[in-house]
Coordinates of C-alpha atoms in Angstrom, one line a residue:
Chain J
G1 CA 61.7 14.8 -58.6
Q2 CA 64.2 15.3 -56.0
S3 CA 66.2 12.7 -54.2
L4 CA 69.2 12.7 -52.1
E5 CA 71.6 9.8 -51.3
Q6 CA 73.6 9.3 -48.0
P7 CA 75.7 6.3 -46.8
S8 CA 73.6 4.3 -44.3
E9 CA 76.4 4.1 -41.8
V10 CA 80.0 5.4 -41.3
T11 CA 82.4 4.3 -38.6
A12 CA 85.3 6.4 -37.4
V13 CA 87.8 6.6 -34.6
E14 CA 87.6 9.2 -31.9
G15 CA 90.0 12.1 -32.4
T16 CA 90.0 11.6 -36.0
I17 CA 88.4 13.3 -39.0
V18 CA 85.2 12.0 -40.8
Q19 CA 83.5 13.1 -44.1
I20 CA 79.7 12.2 -44.4
N21 CA 78.8 12.5 -48.3
C22 CA 75.6 13.7 -49.9
T23 CA 74.6 13.5 -53.4
Y24 CA 71.4 14.6 -55.0
Q25 CA 69.3 14.9 -58.1
T26 CA 67.0 18.1 -58.3
S27 CA 65.8 20.3 -61.1
G28 CA 66.5 23.3 -58.9
F29 CA 67.2 24.1 -55.2
Y30 CA 68.5 27.1 -53.2
G31 CA 71.0 25.2 -50.7
L32 CA 72.0 22.4 -48.7
S33 CA 71.4 22.1 -45.0
W34 CA 72.9 19.6 -42.5
Y35 CA 71.4 18.4 -39.2
Q36 CA 72.4 16.1 -36.3
Q37 CA 70.0 13.7 -34.6
H38 CA 70.8 11.8 -31.4
D39 CA 68.9 8.4 -30.8
G40 CA 65.4 9.5 -29.5
G41 CA 66.0 13.0 -30.1
A42 CA 65.0 15.8 -32.4
P43 CA 67.0 17.0 -35.4
T44 CA 69.5 20.1 -34.5
F45 CA 70.7 22.5 -37.2
L46 CA 74.3 22.2 -38.0
S47 CA 75.1 24.0 -41.2
Y48 CA 73.8 25.5 -44.5
N49 CA 75.4 26.1 -47.8
G50 CA 73.7 28.6 -50.1
L51 CA 76.8 29.0 -52.4
D52 CA 79.5 26.6 -53.6
G53 CA 82.3 26.2 -51.3
L54 CA 83.1 25.4 -47.6
E55 CA 81.2 26.7 -44.8
E56 CA 83.1 26.2 -41.3
T57 CA 81.5 26.4 -38.0
G58 CA 83.8 25.1 -35.0
R59 CA 84.8 21.5 -35.5
F60 CA 82.1 21.2 -38.4
S61 CA 82.6 22.0 -42.0
S62 CA 80.1 21.5 -44.8
F63 CA 80.8 21.8 -48.6
L64 CA 78.6 22.2 -51.6
S65 CA 79.3 21.8 -55.3
R66 CA 76.4 22.5 -57.6
S67 CA 78.4 21.3 -60.6
D68 CA 79.1 17.8 -59.4
S69 CA 75.4 17.6 -57.5
Y70 CA 77.4 16.8 -54.1
G71 CA 77.9 18.0 -50.7
Y72 CA 79.6 16.7 -47.8
L73 CA 79.7 17.3 -43.8
L74 CA 83.2 17.0 -42.3
L75 CA 83.7 16.5 -38.8
Q76 CA 87.0 16.9 -37.1
E77 CA 88.4 16.0 -33.5
L78 CA 85.5 13.4 -33.3
Q79 CA 84.3 12.9 -29.8
M80 CA 82.1 10.4 -28.5
K81 CA 79.3 12.7 -28.3
D82 CA 79.3 13.0 -32.1
S83 CA 77.8 9.6 -32.3
A84 CA 74.5 10.4 -33.9
S85 CA 72.7 10.3 -37.2
Y86 CA 73.5 13.2 -39.8
F87 CA 70.9 14.3 -42.5
C88 CA 71.5 16.4 -45.4
A89 CA 68.2 18.4 -46.7
L90 CA 67.8 20.3 -49.8
M91 CA 65.9 23.6 -49.7
D92 CA 63.8 23.2 -52.8
S93 CA 62.3 25.8 -55.1
N94 CA 59.3 26.2 -52.6
Y95 CA 61.5 27.0 -49.8
Q96 CA 60.7 23.5 -48.3
L97 CA 63.4 21.0 -47.0
I98 CA 63.6 17.7 -48.7
W99 CA 65.6 15.1 -46.7
G100 CA 67.9 12.4 -47.2
A101 CA 67.5 9.2 -45.0
G102 CA 70.5 9.9 -42.9
T103 CA 73.8 8.5 -42.1
K104 CA 74.4 6.9 -38.7
L105 CA 77.9 7.8 -37.5
I106 CA 79.7 5.2 -35.2
I107 CA 82.6 6.5 -33.3
K108 CA 85.0 4.0 -31.8
P109 CA 87.5 4.8 -28.9
Chain L
S1 CA 65.2 33.1 -26.5
Q2 CA 63.0 31.0 -28.6
T3 CA 61.5 27.7 -27.3
I4 CA 59.2 24.9 -28.9
H5 CA 57.0 22.9 -26.9
Q6 CA 55.3 19.6 -28.2
W7 CA 53.1 17.3 -26.4
P8 CA 52.5 14.6 -25.5
A9 CA 56.1 12.9 -25.7
T10 CA 54.5 9.2 -26.2
L11 CA 51.1 8.0 -27.2
V12 CA 49.6 4.7 -27.7
Q13 CA 46.2 4.9 -29.7
P14 CA 44.1 2.0 -31.1
V15 CA 43.2 2.0 -34.7
G16 CA 40.2 4.3 -35.5
S17 CA 40.5 6.5 -32.7
P18 CA 41.1 10.3 -33.1
L19 CA 44.5 12.2 -32.6
S20 CA 45.3 15.6 -31.5
L21 CA 49.0 16.7 -31.2
E22 CA 49.9 20.3 -30.3
C23 CA 53.0 22.2 -30.6
T24 CA 53.5 26.0 -29.3
V25 CA 56.4 28.3 -29.9
E26 CA 57.5 30.9 -27.7
G27 CA 59.8 34.0 -28.1
T28 CA 59.2 34.6 -31.7
S29 CA 56.6 36.2 -34.0
N30 CA 55.0 35.2 -37.2
P31 CA 57.1 32.0 -37.5
N32 CA 56.8 29.3 -40.2
L33 CA 55.7 26.1 -38.6
Y34 CA 56.0 22.5 -39.8
W35 CA 54.7 19.0 -39.1
Y36 CA 57.0 16.1 -39.7
R37 CA 56.8 12.5 -39.6
Q38 CA 59.8 10.2 -39.2
A39 CA 59.7 6.4 -39.5
A40 CA 62.3 4.4 -37.8
G41 CA 65.9 4.8 -39.4
R42 CA 64.4 7.1 -42.1
G43 CA 64.6 10.8 -42.9
L44 CA 62.0 13.1 -42.2
Q45 CA 58.5 13.7 -44.4
L46 CA 57.1 17.0 -44.4
L47 CA 53.3 16.6 -43.8
F48 CA 52.2 20.2 -43.3
Y49 CA 53.5 23.7 -43.4
S50 CA 52.1 27.1 -42.3
V51 CA 53.4 30.6 -43.1
G52 CA 50.6 32.4 -41.0
I53 CA 47.3 31.9 -39.1
G54 CA 44.9 29.8 -40.8
Q55 CA 47.4 29.3 -43.9
I56 CA 48.1 25.4 -44.1
S57 CA 49.9 23.7 -46.9
S58 CA 49.9 19.9 -47.1
E59 CA 52.7 18.1 -48.9
V60 CA 51.0 14.8 -49.0
P61 CA 47.7 13.3 -49.2
Q62 CA 46.8 11.4 -45.9
N63 CA 44.7 10.6 -43.2
L64 CA 45.9 13.6 -41.1
S65 CA 45.0 17.4 -41.1
A66 CA 46.6 20.7 -39.4
S67 CA 45.3 23.9 -38.1
R68 CA 46.9 27.1 -37.0
P69 CA 44.5 28.9 -34.5
Q70 CA 47.0 31.2 -33.3
D71 CA 50.3 32.7 -34.4
R72 CA 52.5 30.4 -32.3
Q73 CA 50.2 27.2 -32.1
F74 CA 50.1 24.5 -34.7
I75 CA 48.0 21.5 -34.1
L76 CA 47.9 18.0 -35.9
S77 CA 44.7 15.9 -36.1
S78 CA 43.2 12.8 -37.3
K79 CA 39.6 11.8 -37.1
K80 CA 40.5 8.0 -37.3
L81 CA 44.0 6.5 -36.9
L82 CA 45.5 4.0 -39.3
L83 CA 48.0 1.7 -38.5
S84 CA 50.4 3.4 -40.9
D85 CA 50.1 6.6 -39.0
S86 CA 52.7 5.2 -36.4
G87 CA 55.8 7.2 -36.2
F88 CA 57.9 9.9 -34.7
Y89 CA 56.0 13.2 -35.1
L90 CA 58.0 16.4 -35.1
C91 CA 57.0 20.0 -35.0
A92 CA 59.4 22.7 -36.1
W93 CA 59.6 26.4 -36.7
S94 CA 61.9 28.9 -38.7
V95 CA 62.1 32.4 -39.2
S96 CA 60.2 33.6 -42.3
G97 CA 62.6 33.2 -45.3
T98 CA 64.9 30.9 -43.6
S99 CA 63.5 27.6 -43.9
Y100 CA 66.8 26.1 -44.4
E101 CA 67.3 26.5 -40.7
Q102 CA 64.6 25.0 -38.6
Y103 CA 64.2 24.3 -34.9
F104 CA 62.6 21.0 -33.8
G105 CA 60.4 20.2 -30.7
P106 CA 61.2 17.2 -28.5
G107 CA 58.6 15.2 -30.8
T108 CA 56.0 12.6 -30.2
R109 CA 56.2 9.1 -30.7
L110 CA 52.9 7.6 -31.8
T111 CA 52.1 3.9 -31.8
V112 CA 48.7 2.8 -33.3
T113 CA 47.8 -0.6 -32.3

């Protein structure tokens, strides 16, 4: 089967940088997506890595290493509004998303 | 621009009662459609997905069913709710071929009592 592991909670200071890691086990997949979900809200798409390497979108970057079965989301210049849960999700061989349990990001002033 | 509607926002239903949740998408044609359930503090579990009218794939055996009577309408149903059906139900759509980028409705918080 397939599984993804993320830390349940990460704490960071406003204005700094934080990295949220995602390790996975899978027999085959097409890529790794990242989503943000604020409390009580719906997930919103942040980034997708179909290839190894770094993808940058504004203050957010995402990285994938297939050889290490590992990816991460990097958030720079943290703002209080970035307080949310972040999910990694594998696009499997059936083109469906398999979701991690999510990482709650707590930002302190 | 594309918009996804989902209703109701909250629902409290007794065990054994029926369920019908509706989702509609505007501004796109032939989208892939998805129903997810999210337990508190957990990731999303894919329940059903559809690549076209009348085409429904189920990911897990359960007390629920789905239908797609129109291109941009997706309905989640149950004949008799169980306590374990409680959760946050999310409808999503994606462009065919880009399921890694999904767009979600606001969700329905279902409590079965």
